[in-house]
Coordinates of C-alpha atoms in Angstrom, one line a residue:
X53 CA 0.0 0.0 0.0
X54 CA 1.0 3.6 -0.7
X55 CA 0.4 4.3 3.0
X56 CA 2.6 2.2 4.2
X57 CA 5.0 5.1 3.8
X58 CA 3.2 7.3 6.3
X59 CA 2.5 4.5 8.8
X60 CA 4.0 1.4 8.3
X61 CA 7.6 0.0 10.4
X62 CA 9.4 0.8 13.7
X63 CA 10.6 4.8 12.1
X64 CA 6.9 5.3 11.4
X65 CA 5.6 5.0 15.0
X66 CA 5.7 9.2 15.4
X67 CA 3.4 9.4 12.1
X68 CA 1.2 6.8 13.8
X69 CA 1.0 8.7 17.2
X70 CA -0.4 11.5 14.9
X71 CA -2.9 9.9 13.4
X72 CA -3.9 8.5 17.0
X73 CA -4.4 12.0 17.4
X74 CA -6.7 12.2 15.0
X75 CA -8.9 9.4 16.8
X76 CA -8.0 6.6 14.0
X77 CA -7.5 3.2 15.8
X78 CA -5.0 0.6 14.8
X79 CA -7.4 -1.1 12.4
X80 CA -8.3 1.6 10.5
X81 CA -4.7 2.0 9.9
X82 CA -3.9 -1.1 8.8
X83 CA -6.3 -0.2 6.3
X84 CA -5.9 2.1 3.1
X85 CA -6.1 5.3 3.5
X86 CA -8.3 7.0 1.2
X87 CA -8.3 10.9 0.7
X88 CA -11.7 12.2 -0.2
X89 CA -11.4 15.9 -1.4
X90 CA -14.4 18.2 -0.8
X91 CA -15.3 21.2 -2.4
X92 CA -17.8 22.2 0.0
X93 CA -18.1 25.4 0.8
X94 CA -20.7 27.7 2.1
X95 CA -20.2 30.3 -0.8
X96 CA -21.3 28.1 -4.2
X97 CA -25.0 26.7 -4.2
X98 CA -23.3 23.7 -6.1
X99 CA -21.2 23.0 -3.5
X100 CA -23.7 24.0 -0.4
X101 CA -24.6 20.2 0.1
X102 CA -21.2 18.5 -0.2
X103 CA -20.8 17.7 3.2
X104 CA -23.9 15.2 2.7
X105 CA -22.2 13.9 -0.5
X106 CA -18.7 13.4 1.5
X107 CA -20.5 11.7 4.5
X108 CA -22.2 9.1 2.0
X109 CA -18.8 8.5 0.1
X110 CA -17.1 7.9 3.3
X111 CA -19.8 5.4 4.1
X112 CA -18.9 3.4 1.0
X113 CA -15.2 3.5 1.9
X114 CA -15.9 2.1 5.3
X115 CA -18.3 -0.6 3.7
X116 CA -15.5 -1.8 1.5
X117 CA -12.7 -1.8 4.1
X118 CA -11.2 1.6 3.8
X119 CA -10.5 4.5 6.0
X120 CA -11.8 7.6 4.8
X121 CA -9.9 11.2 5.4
X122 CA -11.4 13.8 4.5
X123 CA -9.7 17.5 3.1
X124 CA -11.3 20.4 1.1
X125 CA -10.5 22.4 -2.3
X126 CA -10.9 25.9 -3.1
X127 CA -13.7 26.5 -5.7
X128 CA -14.9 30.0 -7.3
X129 CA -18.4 30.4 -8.3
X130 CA -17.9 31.8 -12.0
X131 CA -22.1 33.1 -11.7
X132 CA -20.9 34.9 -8.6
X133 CA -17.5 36.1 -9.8
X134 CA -18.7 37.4 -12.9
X135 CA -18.5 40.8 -13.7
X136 CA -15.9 42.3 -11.7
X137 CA -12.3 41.2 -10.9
X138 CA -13.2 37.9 -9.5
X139 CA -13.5 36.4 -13.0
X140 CA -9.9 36.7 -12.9
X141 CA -9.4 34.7 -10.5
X142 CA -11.4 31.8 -12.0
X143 CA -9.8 29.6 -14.4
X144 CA -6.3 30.4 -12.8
X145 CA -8.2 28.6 -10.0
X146 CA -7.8 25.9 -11.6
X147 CA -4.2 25.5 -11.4
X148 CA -4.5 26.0 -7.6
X149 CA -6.9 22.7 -7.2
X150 CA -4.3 21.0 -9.2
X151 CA -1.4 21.7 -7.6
X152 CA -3.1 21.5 -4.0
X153 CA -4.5 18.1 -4.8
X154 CA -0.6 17.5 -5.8
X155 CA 0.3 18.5 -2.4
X156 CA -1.7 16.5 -0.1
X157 CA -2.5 13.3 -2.2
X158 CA 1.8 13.0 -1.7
X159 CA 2.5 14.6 1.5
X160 CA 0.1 12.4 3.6
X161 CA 0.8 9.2 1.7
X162 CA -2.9 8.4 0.4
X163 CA -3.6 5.3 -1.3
X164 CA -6.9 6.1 -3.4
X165 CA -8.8 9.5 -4.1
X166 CA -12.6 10.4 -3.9
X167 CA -13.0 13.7 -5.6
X168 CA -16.3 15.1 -4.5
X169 CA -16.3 18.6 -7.1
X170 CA -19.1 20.0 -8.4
X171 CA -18.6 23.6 -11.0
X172 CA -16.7 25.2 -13.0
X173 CA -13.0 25.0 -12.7
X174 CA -13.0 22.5 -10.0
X175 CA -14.0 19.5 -12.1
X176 CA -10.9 19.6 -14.4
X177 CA -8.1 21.2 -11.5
X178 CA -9.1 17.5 -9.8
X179 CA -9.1 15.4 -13.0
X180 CA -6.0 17.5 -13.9
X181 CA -4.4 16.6 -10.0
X182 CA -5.6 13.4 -10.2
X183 CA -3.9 12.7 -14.1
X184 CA -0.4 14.5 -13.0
X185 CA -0.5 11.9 -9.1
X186 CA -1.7 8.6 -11.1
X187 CA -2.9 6.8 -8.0
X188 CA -6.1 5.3 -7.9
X189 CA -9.1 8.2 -8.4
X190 CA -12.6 8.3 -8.6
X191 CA -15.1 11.4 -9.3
X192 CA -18.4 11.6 -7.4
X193 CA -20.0 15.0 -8.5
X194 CA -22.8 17.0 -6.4
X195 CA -25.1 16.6 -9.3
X196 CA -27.5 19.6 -11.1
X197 CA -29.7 21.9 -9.5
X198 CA -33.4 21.6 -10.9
X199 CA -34.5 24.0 -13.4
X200 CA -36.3 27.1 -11.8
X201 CA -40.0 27.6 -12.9
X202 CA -41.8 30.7 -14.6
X203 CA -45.2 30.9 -16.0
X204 CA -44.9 27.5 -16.5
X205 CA -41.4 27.3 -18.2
X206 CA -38.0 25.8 -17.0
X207 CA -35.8 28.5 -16.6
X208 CA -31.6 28.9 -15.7
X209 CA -29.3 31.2 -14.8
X210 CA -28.5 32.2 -18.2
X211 CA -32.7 34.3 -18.0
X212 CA -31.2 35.9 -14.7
X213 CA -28.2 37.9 -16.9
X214 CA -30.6 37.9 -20.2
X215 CA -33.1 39.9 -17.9
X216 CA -30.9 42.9 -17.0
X217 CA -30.8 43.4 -20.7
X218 CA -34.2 43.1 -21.4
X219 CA -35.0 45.7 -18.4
X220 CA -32.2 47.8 -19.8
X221 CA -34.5 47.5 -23.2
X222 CA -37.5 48.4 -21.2
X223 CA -38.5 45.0 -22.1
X224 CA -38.9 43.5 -18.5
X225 CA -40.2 45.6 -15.3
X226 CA -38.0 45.6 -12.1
X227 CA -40.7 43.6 -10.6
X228 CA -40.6 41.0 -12.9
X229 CA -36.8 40.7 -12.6
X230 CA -37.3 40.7 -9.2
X231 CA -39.6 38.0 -9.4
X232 CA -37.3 35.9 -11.9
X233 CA -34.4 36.6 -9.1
X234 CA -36.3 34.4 -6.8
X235 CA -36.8 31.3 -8.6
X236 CA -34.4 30.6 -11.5
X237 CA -31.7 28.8 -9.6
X238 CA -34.1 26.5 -7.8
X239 CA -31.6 24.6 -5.7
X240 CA -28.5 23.5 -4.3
X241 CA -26.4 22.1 -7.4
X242 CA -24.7 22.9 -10.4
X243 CA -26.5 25.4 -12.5
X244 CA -29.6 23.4 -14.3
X245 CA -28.4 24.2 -18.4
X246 CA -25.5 22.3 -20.1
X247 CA -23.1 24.9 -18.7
X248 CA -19.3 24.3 -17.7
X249 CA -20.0 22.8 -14.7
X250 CA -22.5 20.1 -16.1
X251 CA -20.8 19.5 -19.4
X252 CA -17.5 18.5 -17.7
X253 CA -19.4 16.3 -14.7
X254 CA -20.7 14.5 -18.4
X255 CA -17.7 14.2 -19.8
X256 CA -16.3 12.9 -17.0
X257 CA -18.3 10.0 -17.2
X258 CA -17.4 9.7 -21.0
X259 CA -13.5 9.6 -19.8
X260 CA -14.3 7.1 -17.8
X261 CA -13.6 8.4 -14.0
X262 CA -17.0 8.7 -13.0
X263 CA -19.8 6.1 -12.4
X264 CA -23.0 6.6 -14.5
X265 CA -25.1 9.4 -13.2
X266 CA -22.4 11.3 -12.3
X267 CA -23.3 14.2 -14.6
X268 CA -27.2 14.1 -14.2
X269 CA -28.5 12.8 -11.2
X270 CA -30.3 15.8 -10.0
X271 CA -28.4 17.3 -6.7
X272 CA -31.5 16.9 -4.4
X273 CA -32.7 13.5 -5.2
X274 CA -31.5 10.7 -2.6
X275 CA -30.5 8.3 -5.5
X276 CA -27.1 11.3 -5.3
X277 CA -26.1 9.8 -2.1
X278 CA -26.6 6.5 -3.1
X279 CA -24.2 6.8 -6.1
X280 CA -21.9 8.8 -3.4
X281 CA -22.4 5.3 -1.7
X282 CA -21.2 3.3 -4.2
X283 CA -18.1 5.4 -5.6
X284 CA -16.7 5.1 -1.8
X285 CA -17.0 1.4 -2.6
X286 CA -15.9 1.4 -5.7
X287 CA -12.8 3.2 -5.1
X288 CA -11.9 0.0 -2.6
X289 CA -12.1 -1.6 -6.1
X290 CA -9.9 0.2 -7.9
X291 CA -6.9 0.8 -5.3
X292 CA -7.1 -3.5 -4.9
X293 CA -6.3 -3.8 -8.6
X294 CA -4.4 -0.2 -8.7
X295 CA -6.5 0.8 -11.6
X296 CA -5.3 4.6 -12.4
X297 CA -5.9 7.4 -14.0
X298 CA -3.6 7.3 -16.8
X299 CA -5.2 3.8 -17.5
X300 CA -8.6 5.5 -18.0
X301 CA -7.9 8.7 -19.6
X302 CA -6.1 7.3 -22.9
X303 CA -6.7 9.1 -26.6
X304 CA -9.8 6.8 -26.9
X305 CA -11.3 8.0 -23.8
X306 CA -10.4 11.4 -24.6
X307 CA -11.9 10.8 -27.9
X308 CA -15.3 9.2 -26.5
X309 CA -15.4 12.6 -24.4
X310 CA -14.7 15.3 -27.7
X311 CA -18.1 12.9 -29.2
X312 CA -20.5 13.5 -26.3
X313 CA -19.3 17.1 -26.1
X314 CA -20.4 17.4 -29.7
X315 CA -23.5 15.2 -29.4
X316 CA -24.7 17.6 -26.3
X317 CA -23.3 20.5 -27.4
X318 CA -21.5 21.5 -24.3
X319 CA -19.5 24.6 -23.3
X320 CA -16.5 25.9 -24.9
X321 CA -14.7 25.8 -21.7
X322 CA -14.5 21.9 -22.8
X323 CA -12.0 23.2 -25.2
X324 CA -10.1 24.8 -22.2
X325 CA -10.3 21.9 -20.2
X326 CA -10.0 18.1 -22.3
X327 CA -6.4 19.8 -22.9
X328 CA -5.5 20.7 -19.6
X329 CA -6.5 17.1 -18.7
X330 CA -4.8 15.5 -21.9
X331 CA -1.1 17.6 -21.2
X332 CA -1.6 16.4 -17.4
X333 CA -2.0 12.8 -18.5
X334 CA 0.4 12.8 -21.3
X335 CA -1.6 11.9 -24.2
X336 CA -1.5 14.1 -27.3
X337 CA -4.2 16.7 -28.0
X338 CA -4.7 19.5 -30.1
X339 CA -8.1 21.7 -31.6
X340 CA -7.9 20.1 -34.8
X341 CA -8.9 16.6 -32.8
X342 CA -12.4 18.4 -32.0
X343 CA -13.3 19.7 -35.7
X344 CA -12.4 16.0 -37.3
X345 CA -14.5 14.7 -34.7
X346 CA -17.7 17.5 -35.1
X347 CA -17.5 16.6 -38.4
X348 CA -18.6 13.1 -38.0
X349 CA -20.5 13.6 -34.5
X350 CA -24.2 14.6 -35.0
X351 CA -25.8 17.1 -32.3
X352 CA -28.3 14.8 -30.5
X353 CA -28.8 17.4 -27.7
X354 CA -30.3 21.2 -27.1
X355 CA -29.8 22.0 -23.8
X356 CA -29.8 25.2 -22.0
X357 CA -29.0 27.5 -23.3
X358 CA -29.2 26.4 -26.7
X359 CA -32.6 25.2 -26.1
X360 CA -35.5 24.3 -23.6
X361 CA -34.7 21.4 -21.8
X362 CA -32.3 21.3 -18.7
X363 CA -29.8 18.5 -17.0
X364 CA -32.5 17.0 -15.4
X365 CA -34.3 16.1 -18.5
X366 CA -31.2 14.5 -19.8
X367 CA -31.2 12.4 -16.4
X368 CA -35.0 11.1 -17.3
X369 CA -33.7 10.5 -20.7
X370 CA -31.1 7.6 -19.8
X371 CA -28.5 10.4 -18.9
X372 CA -24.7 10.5 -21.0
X373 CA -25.0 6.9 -21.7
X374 CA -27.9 7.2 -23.6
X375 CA -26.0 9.5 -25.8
X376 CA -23.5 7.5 -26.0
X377 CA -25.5 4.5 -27.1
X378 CA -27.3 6.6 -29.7
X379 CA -23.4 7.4 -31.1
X380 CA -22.5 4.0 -31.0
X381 CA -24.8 3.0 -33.6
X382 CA -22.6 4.4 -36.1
X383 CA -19.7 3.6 -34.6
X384 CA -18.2 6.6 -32.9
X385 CA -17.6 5.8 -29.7
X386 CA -14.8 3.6 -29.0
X387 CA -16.2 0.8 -26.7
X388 CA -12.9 -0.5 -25.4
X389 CA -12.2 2.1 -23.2
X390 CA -11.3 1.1 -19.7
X391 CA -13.7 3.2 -17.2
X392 CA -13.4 3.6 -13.1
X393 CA -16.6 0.6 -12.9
X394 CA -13.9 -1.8 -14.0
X395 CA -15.4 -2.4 -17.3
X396 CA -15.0 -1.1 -21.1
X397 CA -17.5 1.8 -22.1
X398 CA -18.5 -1.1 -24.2
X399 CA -20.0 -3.0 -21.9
X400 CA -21.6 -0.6 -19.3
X401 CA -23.9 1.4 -22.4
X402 CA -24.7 -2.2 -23.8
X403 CA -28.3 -2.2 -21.9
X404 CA -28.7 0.6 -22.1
X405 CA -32.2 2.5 -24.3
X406 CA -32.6 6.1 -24.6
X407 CA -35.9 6.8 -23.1
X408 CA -36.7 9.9 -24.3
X409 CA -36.0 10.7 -28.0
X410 CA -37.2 14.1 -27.9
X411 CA -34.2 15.2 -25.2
X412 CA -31.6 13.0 -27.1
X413 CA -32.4 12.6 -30.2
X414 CA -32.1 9.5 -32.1
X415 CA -28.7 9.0 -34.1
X416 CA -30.9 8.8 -37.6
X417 CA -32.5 12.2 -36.4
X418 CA -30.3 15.0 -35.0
X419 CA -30.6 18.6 -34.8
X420 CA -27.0 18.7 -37.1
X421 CA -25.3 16.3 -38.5
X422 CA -22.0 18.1 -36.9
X423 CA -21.5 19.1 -33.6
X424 CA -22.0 21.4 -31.6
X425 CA -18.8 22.9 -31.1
X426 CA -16.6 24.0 -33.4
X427 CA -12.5 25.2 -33.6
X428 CA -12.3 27.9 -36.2
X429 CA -8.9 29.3 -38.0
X430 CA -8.1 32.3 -40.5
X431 CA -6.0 35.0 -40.4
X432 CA -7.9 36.3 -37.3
X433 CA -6.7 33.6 -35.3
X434 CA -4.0 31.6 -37.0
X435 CA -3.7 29.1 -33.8
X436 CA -7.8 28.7 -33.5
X437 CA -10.9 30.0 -31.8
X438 CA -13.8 28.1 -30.4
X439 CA -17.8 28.9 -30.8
X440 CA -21.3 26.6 -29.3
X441 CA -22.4 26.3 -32.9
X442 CA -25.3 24.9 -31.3
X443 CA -26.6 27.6 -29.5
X444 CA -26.0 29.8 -32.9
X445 CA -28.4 31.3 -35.1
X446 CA -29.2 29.9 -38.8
X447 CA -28.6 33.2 -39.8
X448 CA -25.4 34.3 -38.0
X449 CA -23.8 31.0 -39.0
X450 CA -22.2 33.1 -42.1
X451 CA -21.7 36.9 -41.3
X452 CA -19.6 39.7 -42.3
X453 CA -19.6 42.8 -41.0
X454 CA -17.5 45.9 -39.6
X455 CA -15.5 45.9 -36.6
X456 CA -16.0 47.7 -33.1
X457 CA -13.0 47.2 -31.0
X458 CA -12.8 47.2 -26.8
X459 CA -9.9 46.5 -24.6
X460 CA -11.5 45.4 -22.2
X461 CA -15.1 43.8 -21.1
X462 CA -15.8 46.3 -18.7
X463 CA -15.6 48.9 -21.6
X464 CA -17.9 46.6 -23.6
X465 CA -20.4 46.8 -21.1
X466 CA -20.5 50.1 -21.2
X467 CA -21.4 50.6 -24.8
X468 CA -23.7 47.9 -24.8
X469 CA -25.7 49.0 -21.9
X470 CA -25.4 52.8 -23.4
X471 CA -27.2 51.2 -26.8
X472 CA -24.0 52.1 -28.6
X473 CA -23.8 48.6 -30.3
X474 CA -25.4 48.1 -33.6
X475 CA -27.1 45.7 -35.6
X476 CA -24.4 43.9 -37.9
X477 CA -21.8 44.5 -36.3
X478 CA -18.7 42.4 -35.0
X479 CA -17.5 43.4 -30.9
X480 CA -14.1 42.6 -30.9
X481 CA -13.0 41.9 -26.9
X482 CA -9.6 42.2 -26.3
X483 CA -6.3 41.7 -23.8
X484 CA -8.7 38.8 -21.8
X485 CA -6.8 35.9 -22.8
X486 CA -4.9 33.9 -20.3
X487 CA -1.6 36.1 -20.2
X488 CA -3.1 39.8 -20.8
X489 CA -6.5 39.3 -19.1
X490 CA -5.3 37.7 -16.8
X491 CA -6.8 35.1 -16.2
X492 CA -9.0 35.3 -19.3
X493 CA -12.4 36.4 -18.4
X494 CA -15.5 34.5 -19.1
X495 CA -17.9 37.1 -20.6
X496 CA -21.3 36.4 -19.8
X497 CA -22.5 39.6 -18.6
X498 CA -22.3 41.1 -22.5
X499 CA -23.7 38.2 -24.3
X500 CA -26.3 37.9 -21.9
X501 CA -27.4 41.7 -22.1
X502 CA -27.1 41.5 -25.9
X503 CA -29.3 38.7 -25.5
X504 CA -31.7 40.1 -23.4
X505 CA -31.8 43.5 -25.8
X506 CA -32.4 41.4 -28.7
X507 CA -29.2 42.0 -31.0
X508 CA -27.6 38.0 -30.1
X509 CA -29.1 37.3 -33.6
X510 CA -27.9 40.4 -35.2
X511 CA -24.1 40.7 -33.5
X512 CA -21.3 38.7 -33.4
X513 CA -18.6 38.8 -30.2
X514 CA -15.3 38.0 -30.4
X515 CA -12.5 37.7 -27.6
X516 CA -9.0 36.6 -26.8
X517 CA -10.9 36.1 -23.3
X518 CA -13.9 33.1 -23.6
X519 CA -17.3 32.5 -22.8
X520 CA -19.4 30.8 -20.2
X521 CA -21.3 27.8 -21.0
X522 CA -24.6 29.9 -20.5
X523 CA -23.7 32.3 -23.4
X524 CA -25.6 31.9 -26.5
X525 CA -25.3 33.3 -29.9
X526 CA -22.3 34.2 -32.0
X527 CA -19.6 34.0 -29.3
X528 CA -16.6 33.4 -30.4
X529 CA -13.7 33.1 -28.3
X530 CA -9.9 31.6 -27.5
X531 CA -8.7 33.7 -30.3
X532 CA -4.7 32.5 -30.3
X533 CA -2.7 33.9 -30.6
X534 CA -3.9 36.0 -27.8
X535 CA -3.4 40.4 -28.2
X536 CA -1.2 40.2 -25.1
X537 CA 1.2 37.9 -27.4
X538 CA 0.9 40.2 -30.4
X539 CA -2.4 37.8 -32.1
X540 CA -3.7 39.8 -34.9
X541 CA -6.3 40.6 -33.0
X542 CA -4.5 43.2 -31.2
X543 CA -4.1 44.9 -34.7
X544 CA -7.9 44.9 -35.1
X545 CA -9.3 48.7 -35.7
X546 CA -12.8 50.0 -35.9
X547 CA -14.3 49.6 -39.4
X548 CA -12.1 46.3 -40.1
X549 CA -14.0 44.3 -42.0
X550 CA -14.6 40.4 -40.0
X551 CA -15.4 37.5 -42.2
X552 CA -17.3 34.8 -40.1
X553 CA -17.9 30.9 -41.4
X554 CA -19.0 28.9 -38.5
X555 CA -20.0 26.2 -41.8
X556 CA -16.3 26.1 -43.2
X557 CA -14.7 27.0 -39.6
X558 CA -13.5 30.1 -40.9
X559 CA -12.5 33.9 -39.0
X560 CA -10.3 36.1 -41.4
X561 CA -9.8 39.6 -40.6
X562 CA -10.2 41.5 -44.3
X563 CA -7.1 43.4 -44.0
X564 CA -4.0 43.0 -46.1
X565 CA -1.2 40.8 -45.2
X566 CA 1.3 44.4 -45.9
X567 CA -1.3 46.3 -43.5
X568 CA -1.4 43.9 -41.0
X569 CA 2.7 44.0 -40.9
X570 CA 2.5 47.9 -40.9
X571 CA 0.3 47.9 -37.8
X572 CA 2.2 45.0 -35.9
X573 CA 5.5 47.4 -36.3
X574 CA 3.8 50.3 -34.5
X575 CA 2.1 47.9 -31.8
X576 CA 3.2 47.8 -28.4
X577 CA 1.9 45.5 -25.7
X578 CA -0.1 47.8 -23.2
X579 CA 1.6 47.3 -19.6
X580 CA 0.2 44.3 -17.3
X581 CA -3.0 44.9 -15.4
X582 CA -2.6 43.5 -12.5
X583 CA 1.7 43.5 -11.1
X584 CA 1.4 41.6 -7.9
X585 CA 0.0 38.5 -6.1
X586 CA -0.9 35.2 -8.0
X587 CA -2.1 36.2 -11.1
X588 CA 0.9 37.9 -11.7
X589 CA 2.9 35.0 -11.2
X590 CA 0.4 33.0 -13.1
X591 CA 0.6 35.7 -16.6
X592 CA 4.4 34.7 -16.8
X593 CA 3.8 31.0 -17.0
X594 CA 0.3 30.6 -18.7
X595 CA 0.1 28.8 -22.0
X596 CA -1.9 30.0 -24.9
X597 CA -5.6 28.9 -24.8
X598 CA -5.2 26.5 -27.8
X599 CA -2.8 24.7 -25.6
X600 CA -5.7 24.8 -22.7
X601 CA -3.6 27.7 -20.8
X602 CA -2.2 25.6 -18.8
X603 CA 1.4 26.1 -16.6
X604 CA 4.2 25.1 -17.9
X605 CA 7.7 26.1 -16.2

């Protein structure tokens, strides 16, 4: 056992007196020692019930002969930080799970991880931790929060930030906001659309390092802490036959997860995030993987935002591995992937029947026959750029139109809530990547007012920074190079005509090559905004976003 390094032979007997300390008798150290790593917190509603979710898991340990101990993560609620300078802090978050999960998993000596996560950035910083230890790991999510309910519609988080647009239209009252305010986010859980949180808790369990469920099972039903139950069992499992990460997240599995991305149509931040995972695992990865594989991938799923149904209809449906046994009909799912239940994907979707073909559709009858992300390259952004095709209209598919540059989202903001921003036009969003945001920004707040005021079928956005997976329309960001790294979107001026082909992946700026190389001698990378603490530390070492801005020293 790993363990035995912390507690095992006559030198160890001063690490044992400390764990007497912590009230564990010598039979529950002879036993492994299993690190279960909670996000709870009392500041993010997705994380508000952990504690019940950690209790359960530990009960499965004990069941199957393990000792259970117990430490939290950091988590930032992205719905919470958005807007201000907490977005900043978000995806660099992620980094800090990682390397904390680093920390403990080898300091205390643990022989098997629980990771009990729930949104955002905390789902990949633990698969990313968990990829970079390689010692047996399972992923037991809180689960989705139930759609809210108004007038008789589901309703999300995304028709909170569409509102303030809509009253800033003088479309919506302040009462009916109000009223909206109390009962879109309906309860404890990640929020209810297929937003970052609840895209990678499903593609998690397309990886393989999560049991079925993991993604859908609503937050609040009990049949949560019964799959808690049986991942502290199943763990047991894994450290006897010291079945890894690296075992389970392979190119196929990796693969299987870029085809239910497409088949749901889940957030860009995927695009982000399978990388980060794939560098910490070792296996090769790189955006051209996920248009090779939209191409052949049919979008099965509209979920919010892109359409009316929520996580919890996905659940009733037969959940990700009804998708997944809708994509293995034609053969695009490799079934010989290893998963955390001890069996290929192959086997565990072989029962299984999609039991409502109106949430997934069937594979003879999807809403595309490509998916619903997609990488585009041009001149704009040479290393690629990533868009929710899904959630996309018909008509903005193909658009062209004249440029109307910001430095920044706050500045954006602005102008959109000062009814500056026209119809046809292209908002160009820049110095919010990774290394000149920092941090790079999710930028929900402008989509969502554009939304709300009407204009997400008439403009397009584009940004170095990226979107949350509650954005809808033409959103277009990861633009790499980045402006901080002299992208040619830091040459971008007012007026510049923007060529967008969502169809042939396609983002050319209409300029010519000998202007472009005239601007780029004058340009000068405006001076960092923020000099001190982590995220300065964190600019100097963050990768592009085509690379999933991940550290590298």
């Amino acid at each position: 056992m790993r363990s035995n390094s912390v507690k095992k032979g006559l030198e160890r007997a001063p690490h044992r007196s400390l764990f007497k300390a912590l009230g564990l008798t010598d039979e529950e150290m002879r036993r492994p020692l299993i690190g279960i790593v909670n996000a709870k917190s009392e500041v993010v509603p997705g994380h508000m019930h952990l504690d019940k979710i950690a209790e359960a898991v530990k009960s499965g340990v004990r069941i199957a002969g393990g000792t259970p101990m117990e430490f939290p993560s950091i988590g930032v609620c992205d719905g919470i930080a958005m807007g201000h300078i907490g977005m900043h802090y978000s995806l660099p978050s992620r980094e800090l799970i990682a390397d904390s999960l680093e920390s403990m998993a080898l300091a205390q000596g643990f022989d098997g991880l629980v990771l009990i996560p729930n949104c955002d950035k905390i789902v990949p910083g633990m698969l990313m931790g968990a990829a970079r230890l390689n010692i047996p790991t399972i992923v037991c999510s809180g689960g989705p929060m139930l759609a809210g309910r108004s007038n008789g519609s589901g309703i999300s988080l995304t028709n909170m930030f569409e509102a303030v647009g809509a009253v800033q239209a003088g479309k919506m009252t302040e009462n009916e906001l109000y009223s909206l305010e109390n009962s879109a986010c309906a309860s404890c859980g990640s929020c209810s659309g297929m937003f970052t949180a609840n895209s990678m808790n499903c593609l998690t369990e397309a990886i393989g390092m999560a049991l079925p469920g993991n993604g859908t099972i609503p937050a609040v039903y009990s049949e949560r802490l019964r799959h808690a139950k049986m991942s502290g069992m199943k763990i047991m499992e894994l450290v006897g036959k010291d079945l890894k990460p690296r075992d389970i997240i392979t190119s196929d599995s990796l693969h299987n997860a870029l085809s239910v991305d497409m088949a749901l149509g889940c957030s860009t931040n995927s695009m982000l995030h399978l990388p980060a995972i794939a560098y910490e695992a070792g296996v090769p990865f790189d955006l051209d993987m996920a248009n090779n594989i939209s191409e052949e991938t049919p979008n099965l799923c509209k979920l919010a935002p892109a359409g009316n149904h929520f996580v919890e209809d996905l659940y009733a449906a037969g959940g990700v591995y009804a998708v997944m046994k809708e994509l293995s009909k034609k053969g695009l799912i490799k079934e010989n992937s290893i998963t955390v239940t001890g069996k290929t994907i192959g086997e565990n979707i072989s029962g299984v029947v999609n039991l409502n073909p109106a949430v997934v559709r069937t594979i003879d009858n999807p809403y595309s026959s490509t998916g619903g992300i997609a990488v585009l390259k041009g001149n704009l952004a040479p290393n690629g750029s990533v868009v929710k095709r899904s959630a996309v209209a018909e008509n903005m598919l193909v658009h062209e139109g004249p440029a109307r540059v910001f430095d920044s989202e706050d500045d954006v903001i602005k102008a959109i809530l000062g009814g500056q921003i026209n119809k046809g036009e292209v908002v160009v969003i820049r110095y919010e990547g990774p290394r000149g945001g920092p941090g790079m920004r999710e930028m929900l707040m402008p989509t969502s007012v554009l939304a709300g005021m009407g204009l997400d079928a008439d403009v397009a956005l584009i940004t170095d920074g990226r979107f949350s997976g509650a954005t809808r329309g033409a959103c277009i960001g990861h633009v790499s190079p980045e402006a901080a790294d002299g992208g040619t979107i830091a040459l971008v001026q007012d007026g510049d005509i923007i060529s967008i082909n969502m169809k042939t992946c396609s983002l050319n700026l209409k300029v010519s090559d000998e202007e472009l190389e005239r601007r780029r001698k004058n340009w000068a990378c405006p001076p960092p905004k923020i000099k001190t603490g982590y995220l300065a530390r964190y600019s100097k070492f963050v990768t592009s976003a085509s690379e999933g801005a991940v550290l590298k020293v």
